[in-house]
Amino acid sequence: MTLKSLPWLAANIPGYLRFLRALGRPEDVQRSLLQHHLQANADTAFGRAHGFASIRTAEQYRERVPLLAGEELAPWVDRIAAGEAGVLTRSPVRTLEPTSGSSAAAKLIPYTPALQREIRRAVAPWIVDLYGSHPRLALGTAYWSITPLALNEERPAGPVRIGFEEDSEYLGGFWSRLADATLAVPGSVRHLRDPDAFRYATLKFLLLRRDLSLISVWHPSFLLLLLEALPRFWDALVQDIGRSELKRLSPDVPTRIWPRLGLISCWGDAHAALSLPELARTFPGVEIQPKGLLATEGFVTIPFRGAWPLAIRSHFFEFLPEDGGSPRFAWELEEGQVCSVVLTTGGGLYRYRLQDRVRVEGFLESTPSLRFLGKEGHVSDLCGEKLHESFVAGVLARVFEGIAPRFAMLAPDHDSGYVLFLESETPPPAGLAESLDAELSANPYYRLCRTLGQLAAVRIKTLEPGAFARYLHRCRERGQRWGDVKPLALSPLMGWEKALAP
């Protein structure tokens, strides 16, 4: 184990042990966490407006405090941005972190010391379990993907800072410095907004670390796109770095460049799963670990002992059942149930609808293990068909069985129908459009629109190589940060044919 990794690992062991004890008693842990939030924030503007001081149980909290979405939270956050204290939390707001979600406009999430402690409670068991089950990873350095700033992201001066300077600041102070010491690429790289400059600098730092043992990225396509740039920059990088052993290697064989690489952590659920086969081909013999469900707003699940248990010690959770009925608490979930996630956090999000759909896959002791299915809010509805992104993700997974597309996204076109934008190493199989149309027709509203002639048949648009890079560039032009951009199975927006053209 490297000297740099040892302090980071040791600091996380107490949080790991507390998480282990919490797995068997989720109700006690969750109720206690909620009471702490209510008592600590009773004398805030939000707490007074919703009677926190008189709420004694989780059931009362559910009855008296309304569900919130980003637009309902915005007026409260605006008061924080203007410099008002004690709006959502007594814990001071250190920064307002921008997040744009997968396609929506930017919103600001308050980050407080209390929220940073909650994030560390999720990171600790993940890190200790990761290195405990793969001890060789601790012998090298790690690359935790860095989120570059959006092309038009501004950091206006004001009473409250907007955005962290480096990604490790999510952990806070001392913990940020501990994490930084183990990283192969410094956080300052995120300030390079030009994509080529960002990739060149990232690759340069990675090539300097032959002991790279762990890669953690958000979407697998991000890593694949980074490696696509390596041959183009190779000669300049080798000359810039000045290491003779690199001249004997090939940019097309990353496992020889980083022979100690043992694990890649990335999203592996919903639409991201389509990119895993190519990632496995690029890194033969390297384990790929699907991440849990995490967002700027908070951690929902973590990878732990082969499951994805709820981050039970981090936030207070509720779940809206897909089949209707009252919200469920974490201890009330049943296996197979599909729900939408609701968060209450130390950052001042109260009954906040995350709009992420999950399915209960099982339990780790008494704590539910959840699988991310897709976003709740991504709906395309040209003429009443009501196609949901998570439904389309499942459809594409079925029609692509045995196929490994590099990019695939369904979107409406201007002819009252849908187009599947597809980049694949092999031509699409005969009948793909018909199979896709038949699968989409499992949605009765879509089937009715097709029967009535309101929707034309699905057509396939094959794309030149580099579709994901062009998709990423278009999203950045719209003000999204790379870390917020998730390739979608379904986009409700038109105009992609021009944007995805070379």
Short mmCIF file of C-alpha atoms in Angstrom, two decimals:
data_model
loop_
_atom_site.label_atom_id
_atom_site.label_comp_id
_atom_site.label_asym_id
_atom_site.label_seq_id
_atom_site.Cartn_x
_atom_site.Cartn_y
_atom_site.Cartn_z
CA MET A 1 0.00 0.00 0.00
CA THR A 2 1.34 3.46 -0.86
CA LEU A 3 1.96 5.93 1.94
CA LYS A 4 -0.47 8.32 0.27
CA SER A 5 -3.30 5.77 0.24
CA LEU A 6 -2.89 4.65 3.85
CA PRO A 7 -4.14 7.84 5.60
CA TRP A 8 -7.11 8.08 3.21
CA LEU A 9 -8.10 4.47 3.81
CA ALA A 10 -7.56 4.63 7.59
CA ALA A 11 -9.66 7.80 7.89
CA ASN A 12 -12.63 6.02 6.28
CA ILE A 13 -12.62 2.89 8.46
CA PRO A 14 -14.79 4.34 11.29
CA GLY A 15 -17.47 5.36 8.75
CA TYR A 16 -17.31 1.90 7.22
CA LEU A 17 -17.91 0.23 10.60
CA ARG A 18 -20.85 2.54 11.39
CA PHE A 19 -22.41 1.76 8.02
CA LEU A 20 -22.07 -1.97 8.73
CA ARG A 21 -23.98 -1.56 12.00
CA ALA A 22 -26.64 0.60 10.29
CA LEU A 23 -27.48 -2.02 7.64
CA GLY A 24 -29.42 -4.11 10.15
CA ARG A 25 -31.53 -1.27 11.55
CA PRO A 26 -32.55 1.13 8.75
CA GLU A 27 -35.71 2.36 10.51
CA ASP A 28 -33.87 3.46 13.67
CA VAL A 29 -31.10 5.12 11.65
CA GLN A 30 -33.48 6.92 9.30
CA ARG A 31 -35.85 8.17 12.01
CA SER A 32 -32.91 9.47 14.05
CA LEU A 33 -31.45 11.22 11.02
CA LEU A 34 -34.75 12.96 10.24
CA GLN A 35 -35.17 14.13 13.84
CA HIS A 36 -31.69 15.62 13.74
CA HIS A 37 -32.57 17.58 10.58
CA LEU A 38 -35.83 18.86 12.08
CA GLN A 39 -34.31 19.91 15.40
CA ALA A 40 -31.22 21.48 13.85
CA ASN A 41 -33.24 23.51 11.34
CA ALA A 42 -36.44 24.33 13.25
CA ASP A 43 -35.38 27.97 13.56
CA THR A 44 -34.78 28.52 9.85
CA ALA A 45 -37.10 30.36 7.50
CA PHE A 46 -38.16 27.07 5.92
CA GLY A 47 -38.41 25.30 9.29
CA ARG A 48 -40.67 27.99 10.76
CA ALA A 49 -42.84 28.07 7.63
CA HIS A 50 -43.44 24.30 7.90
CA GLY A 51 -43.61 23.86 11.66
CA PHE A 52 -40.48 21.75 12.12
CA ALA A 53 -40.52 22.39 15.88
CA SER A 54 -43.80 20.51 16.32
CA ILE A 55 -43.01 17.54 14.05
CA ARG A 56 -42.22 14.47 16.14
CA THR A 57 -42.36 11.56 13.68
CA ALA A 58 -41.53 10.69 10.09
CA GLU A 59 -45.24 10.21 9.45
CA GLN A 60 -46.00 13.77 10.59
CA TYR A 61 -43.16 15.08 8.44
CA ARG A 62 -44.67 13.32 5.42
CA GLU A 63 -48.10 14.82 6.13
CA ARG A 64 -47.05 18.42 6.86
CA VAL A 65 -44.21 19.16 4.45
CA PRO A 66 -45.03 19.17 0.72
CA LEU A 67 -42.97 17.41 -1.92
CA LEU A 68 -40.59 19.82 -3.62
CA ALA A 69 -39.00 19.97 -7.07
CA GLY A 70 -36.31 22.30 -8.35
CA GLU A 71 -38.73 25.09 -9.24
CA GLU A 72 -40.31 25.13 -5.75
CA LEU A 73 -36.87 25.20 -4.13
CA ALA A 74 -35.54 28.02 -6.32
CA PRO A 75 -37.05 30.99 -4.38
CA TRP A 76 -35.45 29.73 -1.16
CA VAL A 77 -32.09 29.29 -2.87
CA ASP A 78 -32.36 32.79 -4.36
CA ARG A 79 -32.54 34.17 -0.81
CA ILE A 80 -29.38 32.26 0.10
CA ALA A 81 -27.60 33.55 -3.01
CA ALA A 82 -28.54 37.10 -1.98
CA GLY A 83 -26.69 36.58 1.33
CA GLU A 84 -29.55 35.75 3.72
CA ALA A 85 -28.54 33.32 6.48
CA GLY A 86 -30.72 30.65 8.09
CA VAL A 87 -32.99 30.16 5.08
CA LEU A 88 -32.94 26.37 4.71
CA THR A 89 -30.32 25.33 7.28
CA ARG A 90 -28.57 26.64 10.36
CA SER A 91 -25.41 25.05 8.98
CA PRO A 92 -23.77 27.78 6.87
CA VAL A 93 -23.87 27.46 3.10
CA ARG A 94 -20.31 27.15 1.83
CA THR A 95 -21.20 27.16 -1.85
CA LEU A 96 -24.11 26.89 -4.23
CA GLU A 97 -23.13 24.08 -6.57
CA PRO A 98 -24.60 24.26 -10.10
CA THR A 99 -26.18 21.16 -11.54
CA SER A 100 -28.11 20.92 -14.77
CA GLY A 101 -29.27 17.32 -14.67
CA SER A 102 -29.34 15.39 -17.93
CA SER A 103 -31.13 17.97 -20.03
CA ALA A 104 -32.68 20.65 -17.82
CA ALA A 105 -31.49 24.19 -17.19
CA ALA A 106 -29.01 24.82 -14.39
CA LYS A 107 -30.12 24.92 -10.76
CA LEU A 108 -28.12 25.62 -7.59
CA ILE A 109 -27.74 23.10 -4.76
CA PRO A 110 -26.70 24.46 -1.33
CA TYR A 111 -23.60 22.76 0.10
CA THR A 112 -23.16 22.97 3.86
CA PRO A 113 -20.74 21.27 6.28
CA ALA A 114 -23.67 19.02 7.28
CA LEU A 115 -24.17 17.86 3.67
CA GLN A 116 -20.45 17.27 3.25
CA ARG A 117 -20.50 15.05 6.34
CA GLU A 118 -23.37 13.08 4.80
CA ILE A 119 -21.42 12.58 1.59
CA ARG A 120 -18.41 11.32 3.55
CA ARG A 121 -20.70 8.81 5.31
CA ALA A 122 -21.46 7.30 1.89
CA VAL A 123 -17.91 7.50 0.54
CA ALA A 124 -16.35 5.78 3.58
CA PRO A 125 -17.99 2.33 3.28
CA TRP A 126 -17.61 2.41 -0.51
CA ILE A 127 -13.86 3.13 -0.33
CA VAL A 128 -13.07 0.64 2.45
CA ASP A 129 -15.12 -2.11 0.79
CA LEU A 130 -13.47 -1.35 -2.57
CA TYR A 131 -9.91 -1.55 -1.28
CA GLY A 132 -10.74 -4.37 1.14
CA SER A 133 -12.05 -6.59 -1.66
CA HIS A 134 -9.33 -5.46 -4.11
CA PRO A 135 -6.25 -4.80 -1.94
CA ARG A 136 -3.94 -4.45 -4.94
CA LEU A 137 -5.76 -1.23 -5.88
CA ALA A 138 -4.25 0.45 -2.83
CA LEU A 139 -0.75 -0.17 -4.20
CA GLY A 140 -1.24 2.41 -6.96
CA THR A 141 -2.83 5.74 -7.72
CA ALA A 142 -6.40 6.46 -8.77
CA TYR A 143 -8.04 8.58 -11.43
CA TRP A 144 -11.33 10.00 -10.23
CA SER A 145 -12.90 11.74 -13.20
CA ILE A 146 -12.87 15.51 -13.06
CA THR A 147 -15.83 17.62 -14.15
CA PRO A 148 -14.66 20.44 -16.46
CA LEU A 149 -16.56 23.69 -16.33
CA ALA A 150 -19.27 24.26 -18.91
CA LEU A 151 -18.41 26.47 -21.87
CA ASN A 152 -20.65 29.28 -20.65
CA GLU A 153 -20.47 28.60 -16.92
CA GLU A 154 -20.04 31.85 -15.03
CA ARG A 155 -18.89 32.32 -11.45
CA PRO A 156 -20.49 35.65 -10.52
CA ALA A 157 -19.21 37.49 -7.48
CA GLY A 158 -21.69 37.62 -4.62
CA PRO A 159 -22.23 36.91 -0.94
CA VAL A 160 -22.18 33.13 -1.52
CA ARG A 161 -19.64 31.37 -3.71
CA ILE A 162 -21.03 29.64 -6.79
CA GLY A 163 -19.44 26.25 -7.43
CA PHE A 164 -16.45 24.42 -6.01
CA GLU A 165 -13.00 25.07 -7.45
CA GLU A 166 -12.17 21.34 -7.43
CA ASP A 167 -14.31 18.19 -7.27
CA SER A 168 -12.63 16.95 -4.08
CA GLU A 169 -14.17 19.91 -2.21
CA TYR A 170 -17.44 17.96 -2.11
CA LEU A 171 -15.84 16.12 0.84
CA GLY A 172 -14.76 19.24 2.70
CA GLY A 173 -11.50 20.58 4.14
CA PHE A 174 -9.20 17.97 5.64
CA TRP A 175 -10.93 15.15 3.78
CA SER A 176 -10.43 16.90 0.45
CA ARG A 177 -6.69 17.10 1.09
CA LEU A 178 -6.54 13.41 2.03
CA ALA A 179 -8.33 12.43 -1.18
CA ASP A 180 -6.20 14.77 -3.32
CA ALA A 181 -3.03 13.02 -2.16
CA THR A 182 -4.13 9.76 -3.83
CA LEU A 183 -5.14 11.23 -7.19
CA ALA A 184 -3.28 10.82 -10.46
CA VAL A 185 -4.77 13.96 -12.07
CA PRO A 186 -4.97 17.28 -10.17
CA GLY A 187 -8.33 18.98 -9.86
CA SER A 188 -7.03 22.17 -11.49
CA VAL A 189 -7.44 20.44 -14.88
CA ARG A 190 -11.18 21.13 -14.69
CA HIS A 191 -10.53 24.80 -15.49
CA LEU A 192 -9.43 23.91 -19.04
CA ARG A 193 -12.64 24.49 -20.95
CA ASP A 194 -11.31 23.60 -24.40
CA PRO A 195 -12.07 19.87 -24.83
CA ASP A 196 -8.76 19.06 -26.53
CA ALA A 197 -6.75 20.95 -23.92
CA PHE A 198 -8.66 19.18 -21.15
CA ARG A 199 -8.07 15.74 -22.69
CA TYR A 200 -4.40 16.43 -23.43
CA ALA A 201 -3.69 17.54 -19.86
CA THR A 202 -5.63 14.60 -18.39
CA LEU A 203 -3.81 12.08 -20.57
CA LYS A 204 -0.45 13.65 -19.77
CA PHE A 205 -0.96 13.23 -16.03
CA LEU A 206 -2.24 9.69 -16.51
CA LEU A 207 0.76 8.70 -18.64
CA LEU A 208 3.03 9.92 -15.86
CA ARG A 209 1.44 7.32 -13.56
CA ARG A 210 2.36 3.84 -14.69
CA ASP A 211 1.10 2.73 -11.25
CA LEU A 212 -2.50 3.70 -12.10
CA SER A 213 -4.66 1.02 -10.47
CA LEU A 214 -8.18 2.49 -10.29
CA ILE A 215 -10.26 4.56 -12.70
CA SER A 216 -13.56 6.08 -11.59
CA VAL A 217 -15.62 7.96 -14.20
CA TRP A 218 -19.27 8.90 -14.41
CA HIS A 219 -20.34 7.48 -17.80
CA PRO A 220 -18.26 4.80 -19.57
CA SER A 221 -18.45 6.84 -22.78
CA PHE A 222 -16.39 9.58 -21.10
CA LEU A 223 -13.45 7.19 -20.65
CA LEU A 224 -13.83 5.78 -24.16
CA LEU A 225 -13.85 9.29 -25.60
CA LEU A 226 -10.73 10.17 -23.61
CA LEU A 227 -8.89 7.14 -24.99
CA GLU A 228 -10.00 7.92 -28.55
CA ALA A 229 -7.90 11.09 -28.31
CA LEU A 230 -4.78 9.21 -27.18
CA PRO A 231 -3.49 8.13 -30.64
CA ARG A 232 -3.97 11.67 -31.95
CA PHE A 233 -1.93 13.17 -29.11
CA TRP A 234 0.49 10.27 -28.66
CA ASP A 235 3.63 11.63 -30.34
CA ALA A 236 3.27 15.04 -28.70
CA LEU A 237 2.61 13.46 -25.29
CA VAL A 238 5.62 11.13 -25.51
CA GLN A 239 7.87 14.04 -26.45
CA ASP A 240 6.33 16.28 -23.79
CA ILE A 241 6.73 13.71 -21.02
CA GLY A 242 10.20 12.62 -22.14
CA ARG A 243 10.00 9.01 -20.93
CA SER A 244 11.71 6.53 -23.22
CA GLU A 245 9.65 3.51 -22.13
CA LEU A 246 6.51 5.12 -23.59
CA LYS A 247 8.05 4.96 -27.08
CA ARG A 248 7.91 1.15 -26.94
CA LEU A 249 4.17 1.14 -26.19
CA SER A 250 1.12 1.58 -28.38
CA PRO A 251 -1.66 4.08 -27.66
CA ASP A 252 -4.13 1.42 -28.82
CA VAL A 253 -3.36 -0.98 -25.94
CA PRO A 254 -4.18 0.85 -22.68
CA THR A 255 -3.68 -2.23 -20.49
CA ARG A 256 0.04 -2.21 -21.43
CA ILE A 257 0.30 1.49 -20.69
CA TRP A 258 -1.23 0.96 -17.25
CA PRO A 259 -0.39 -2.65 -16.35
CA ARG A 260 -1.56 -2.31 -12.72
CA LEU A 261 -5.05 -1.15 -13.63
CA GLY A 262 -7.41 -3.49 -11.80
CA LEU A 263 -10.84 -1.85 -11.68
CA ILE A 264 -12.96 0.71 -13.51
CA SER A 265 -15.91 2.21 -11.63
CA CYS A 266 -18.61 3.79 -13.81
CA TRP A 267 -22.34 4.00 -14.32
CA GLY A 268 -23.62 0.64 -15.45
CA ASP A 269 -27.39 0.91 -15.14
CA ALA A 270 -30.17 2.08 -17.46
CA HIS A 271 -28.89 3.39 -20.82
CA ALA A 272 -25.24 3.47 -19.67
CA ALA A 273 -25.20 -0.34 -19.72
CA LEU A 274 -25.02 -0.28 -23.54
CA SER A 275 -21.46 1.11 -23.34
CA LEU A 276 -20.11 -1.58 -21.02
CA PRO A 277 -19.30 -4.20 -23.70
CA GLU A 278 -17.02 -1.77 -25.57
CA LEU A 279 -15.36 -0.75 -22.31
CA ALA A 280 -14.70 -4.42 -21.52
CA ARG A 281 -13.17 -4.94 -24.97
CA THR A 282 -10.94 -1.89 -24.51
CA PHE A 283 -9.74 -3.06 -21.08
CA PRO A 284 -9.65 -6.89 -21.22
CA GLY A 285 -9.09 -8.45 -17.82
CA VAL A 286 -9.98 -5.27 -15.90
CA GLU A 287 -12.99 -5.54 -13.59
CA ILE A 288 -15.83 -3.08 -14.26
CA GLN A 289 -17.84 -2.08 -11.21
CA PRO A 290 -21.18 -0.31 -11.83
CA LYS A 291 -21.49 2.73 -9.60
CA GLY A 292 -24.38 3.38 -7.30
CA LEU A 293 -26.87 6.18 -7.84
CA LEU A 294 -25.28 9.50 -6.92
CA ALA A 295 -26.08 13.05 -7.88
CA THR A 296 -25.03 16.58 -6.97
CA GLU A 297 -28.00 16.65 -4.60
CA GLY A 298 -26.81 13.59 -2.66
CA PHE A 299 -25.87 9.92 -2.61
CA VAL A 300 -28.68 7.38 -2.98
CA THR A 301 -26.85 4.04 -3.25
CA ILE A 302 -23.25 2.83 -3.15
CA PRO A 303 -21.51 -0.30 -4.48
CA PHE A 304 -20.98 -2.51 -1.43
CA ARG A 305 -20.41 -6.26 -1.13
CA GLY A 306 -21.80 -7.00 -4.56
CA ALA A 307 -25.00 -5.01 -4.01
CA TRP A 308 -26.10 -1.36 -4.17
CA PRO A 309 -27.54 -0.63 -0.72
CA LEU A 310 -29.19 2.64 0.17
CA ALA A 311 -26.78 5.19 1.67
CA ILE A 312 -28.74 4.71 4.87
CA ARG A 313 -26.60 6.98 7.08
CA SER A 314 -26.35 9.86 4.63
CA HIS A 315 -29.81 11.30 3.97
CA PHE A 316 -33.44 10.70 4.89
CA PHE A 317 -35.20 8.89 2.06
CA GLU A 318 -38.76 8.46 0.88
CA PHE A 319 -39.99 6.63 -2.20
CA LEU A 320 -42.99 7.33 -4.42
CA PRO A 321 -44.40 3.99 -5.68
CA GLU A 322 -44.89 3.81 -9.43
CA ASP A 323 -48.31 2.22 -8.96
CA GLY A 324 -49.52 5.11 -6.78
CA GLY A 325 -50.29 5.20 -3.10
CA SER A 326 -48.60 6.97 -0.21
CA PRO A 327 -44.85 7.56 -0.18
CA ARG A 328 -42.89 4.71 1.41
CA PHE A 329 -40.05 4.97 3.88
CA ALA A 330 -36.84 3.01 3.33
CA TRP A 331 -37.85 0.34 5.85
CA GLU A 332 -41.22 -0.17 4.09
CA LEU A 333 -39.89 -1.08 0.65
CA GLU A 334 -40.55 -4.50 -0.85
CA GLU A 335 -38.50 -6.49 -3.34
CA GLY A 336 -39.44 -5.79 -6.96
CA GLN A 337 -41.07 -2.46 -6.17
CA VAL A 338 -40.41 0.43 -8.61
CA CYS A 339 -40.30 3.89 -7.05
CA SER A 340 -39.10 7.45 -7.51
CA VAL A 341 -36.56 8.80 -4.99
CA VAL A 342 -37.27 11.66 -2.55
CA LEU A 343 -34.41 13.20 -0.51
CA THR A 344 -34.08 15.18 2.70
CA THR A 345 -30.48 16.33 3.24
CA GLY A 346 -28.27 18.41 5.49
CA GLY A 347 -27.93 20.84 2.60
CA GLY A 348 -31.53 21.97 2.99
CA LEU A 349 -33.35 19.80 0.49
CA TYR A 350 -36.63 18.80 2.14
CA ARG A 351 -38.77 16.09 0.54
CA TYR A 352 -36.96 16.89 -2.71
CA ARG A 353 -38.00 14.89 -5.76
CA LEU A 354 -34.82 13.65 -7.39
CA GLN A 355 -36.85 12.26 -10.34
CA ASP A 356 -34.76 9.09 -10.46
CA ARG A 357 -36.63 5.80 -10.79
CA VAL A 358 -35.27 2.75 -8.98
CA ARG A 359 -36.24 -0.88 -8.49
CA VAL A 360 -35.74 -2.80 -5.24
CA GLU A 361 -33.40 -5.65 -6.20
CA GLY A 362 -33.15 -7.20 -2.75
CA PHE A 363 -31.77 -6.42 0.68
CA LEU A 364 -28.38 -6.25 2.38
CA GLU A 365 -29.36 -7.32 5.89
CA SER A 366 -32.46 -5.11 6.35
CA THR A 367 -31.41 -2.28 4.01
CA PRO A 368 -32.83 -2.24 0.47
CA SER A 369 -30.51 -2.63 -2.51
CA LEU A 370 -31.68 -0.51 -5.44
CA ARG A 371 -31.04 -0.47 -9.18
CA PHE A 372 -31.34 2.78 -11.15
CA LEU A 373 -33.83 2.52 -14.03
CA GLY A 374 -33.78 6.01 -15.54
CA LYS A 375 -35.01 9.54 -15.10
CA GLU A 376 -38.63 10.14 -14.24
CA GLY A 377 -39.00 13.52 -15.90
CA HIS A 378 -37.78 12.76 -19.43
CA VAL A 379 -40.97 12.36 -21.44
CA SER A 380 -41.58 12.90 -25.15
CA ASP A 381 -45.19 13.53 -26.11
CA LEU A 382 -45.75 14.70 -29.68
CA CYS A 383 -49.38 13.66 -29.92
CA GLY A 384 -50.26 11.79 -26.74
CA GLU A 385 -47.83 8.85 -26.92
CA LYS A 386 -46.15 9.70 -23.57
CA LEU A 387 -42.84 7.91 -24.06
CA HIS A 388 -40.73 7.83 -20.87
CA GLU A 389 -36.94 7.67 -21.02
CA SER A 390 -36.73 4.68 -18.69
CA PHE A 391 -39.25 2.75 -20.84
CA VAL A 392 -37.28 3.51 -23.99
CA ALA A 393 -34.03 2.45 -22.27
CA GLY A 394 -35.57 -0.97 -21.65
CA VAL A 395 -36.79 -1.18 -25.24
CA LEU A 396 -33.34 -0.40 -26.65
CA ALA A 397 -31.71 -2.95 -24.36
CA ARG A 398 -34.01 -5.62 -25.80
CA VAL A 399 -33.68 -4.73 -29.49
CA PHE A 400 -29.89 -4.40 -29.14
CA GLU A 401 -29.46 -7.85 -27.65
CA GLY A 402 -26.29 -9.18 -29.27
CA ILE A 403 -25.43 -5.72 -30.67
CA ALA A 404 -23.06 -3.24 -29.00
CA PRO A 405 -23.82 0.26 -30.36
CA ARG A 406 -21.40 3.05 -29.53
CA PHE A 407 -24.22 5.61 -29.42
CA ALA A 408 -27.98 5.18 -29.53
CA MET A 409 -30.71 7.72 -28.82
CA LEU A 410 -34.35 7.98 -29.82
CA ALA A 411 -35.67 11.48 -30.51
CA PRO A 412 -38.69 13.05 -32.25
CA ASP A 413 -38.26 14.46 -35.74
CA HIS A 414 -40.24 17.03 -37.69
CA ASP A 415 -42.32 14.46 -39.56
CA SER A 416 -44.44 13.42 -36.57
CA GLY A 417 -42.38 10.35 -35.86
CA TYR A 418 -39.24 9.18 -34.10
CA VAL A 419 -35.67 8.64 -35.24
CA LEU A 420 -33.16 6.27 -33.68
CA PHE A 421 -29.76 7.90 -33.99
CA LEU A 422 -27.28 5.04 -34.06
CA GLU A 423 -23.51 4.68 -34.23
CA SER A 424 -22.33 1.10 -34.45
CA GLU A 425 -19.23 -0.69 -35.71
CA THR A 426 -21.46 -2.95 -37.78
CA PRO A 427 -24.47 -2.03 -39.95
CA PRO A 428 -27.82 -2.25 -38.13
CA PRO A 429 -29.49 -5.63 -38.63
CA ALA A 430 -32.37 -5.95 -41.04
CA GLY A 431 -35.71 -5.31 -39.40
CA LEU A 432 -34.31 -3.20 -36.54
CA ALA A 433 -36.78 -0.37 -37.18
CA GLU A 434 -39.72 -2.79 -37.24
CA SER A 435 -38.56 -4.50 -34.03
CA LEU A 436 -38.14 -1.14 -32.34
CA ASP A 437 -41.59 0.00 -33.43
CA ALA A 438 -43.14 -3.23 -32.14
CA GLU A 439 -41.43 -2.87 -28.76
CA LEU A 440 -42.49 0.77 -28.44
CA SER A 441 -46.04 -0.32 -29.19
CA ALA A 442 -46.12 -2.08 -25.83
CA ASN A 443 -46.96 1.43 -24.66
CA PRO A 444 -50.71 1.62 -25.42
CA TYR A 445 -50.59 5.37 -26.06
CA TYR A 446 -47.84 4.97 -28.62
CA ARG A 447 -49.69 2.06 -30.23
CA LEU A 448 -52.86 4.14 -30.50
CA CYS A 449 -51.01 7.07 -32.09
CA ARG A 450 -49.43 4.72 -34.62
CA THR A 451 -52.79 3.08 -35.38
CA LEU A 452 -54.46 6.44 -35.92
CA GLY A 453 -51.64 7.59 -38.18
CA GLN A 454 -50.60 10.41 -35.85
CA LEU A 455 -47.09 8.97 -35.65
CA ALA A 456 -45.02 7.74 -38.58
CA ALA A 457 -42.98 4.56 -38.30
CA VAL A 458 -39.64 4.77 -36.54
CA ARG A 459 -36.70 5.31 -38.85
CA ILE A 460 -33.00 4.61 -38.25
CA LYS A 461 -30.35 7.27 -38.83
CA THR A 462 -26.84 5.83 -38.85
CA LEU A 463 -24.13 8.18 -37.65
CA GLU A 464 -20.48 8.66 -38.50
CA PRO A 465 -17.92 7.80 -35.79
CA GLY A 466 -17.66 10.29 -32.95
CA ALA A 467 -21.38 10.74 -32.28
CA PHE A 468 -20.97 10.86 -28.52
CA ALA A 469 -18.34 13.62 -28.82
CA ARG A 470 -20.74 15.67 -30.94
CA TYR A 471 -23.60 14.97 -28.50
CA LEU A 472 -21.37 16.10 -25.63
CA HIS A 473 -20.37 19.27 -27.47
CA ARG A 474 -24.01 20.15 -28.16
CA CYS A 475 -24.92 19.64 -24.51
CA ARG A 476 -22.03 21.84 -23.41
CA GLU A 477 -23.19 24.55 -25.83
CA ARG A 478 -26.53 24.46 -24.02
CA GLY A 479 -24.78 25.19 -20.71
CA GLN A 480 -24.37 21.70 -19.27
CA ARG A 481 -21.22 20.47 -17.56
CA TRP A 482 -19.69 17.19 -18.65
CA GLY A 483 -20.36 15.60 -15.30
CA ASP A 484 -24.07 16.37 -15.68
CA VAL A 485 -24.40 15.06 -19.24
CA LYS A 486 -25.86 11.57 -19.36
CA PRO A 487 -26.39 9.98 -22.78
CA LEU A 488 -30.12 9.37 -22.89
CA ALA A 489 -32.11 6.58 -24.42
CA LEU A 490 -34.74 9.23 -25.27
CA SER A 491 -34.40 12.94 -25.87
CA PRO A 492 -37.61 15.00 -26.09
CA LEU A 493 -35.76 17.63 -28.15
CA MET A 494 -35.78 17.98 -31.91
CA GLY A 495 -32.90 19.05 -34.12
CA TRP A 496 -30.44 16.29 -33.29
CA GLU A 497 -29.90 15.28 -36.91
CA LYS A 498 -27.92 18.45 -37.59
CA ALA A 499 -26.17 18.44 -34.21
CA LEU A 500 -25.00 14.82 -34.56
CA ALA A 501 -23.74 15.22 -38.11
CA PRO A 502 -19.91 15.32 -38.44
#
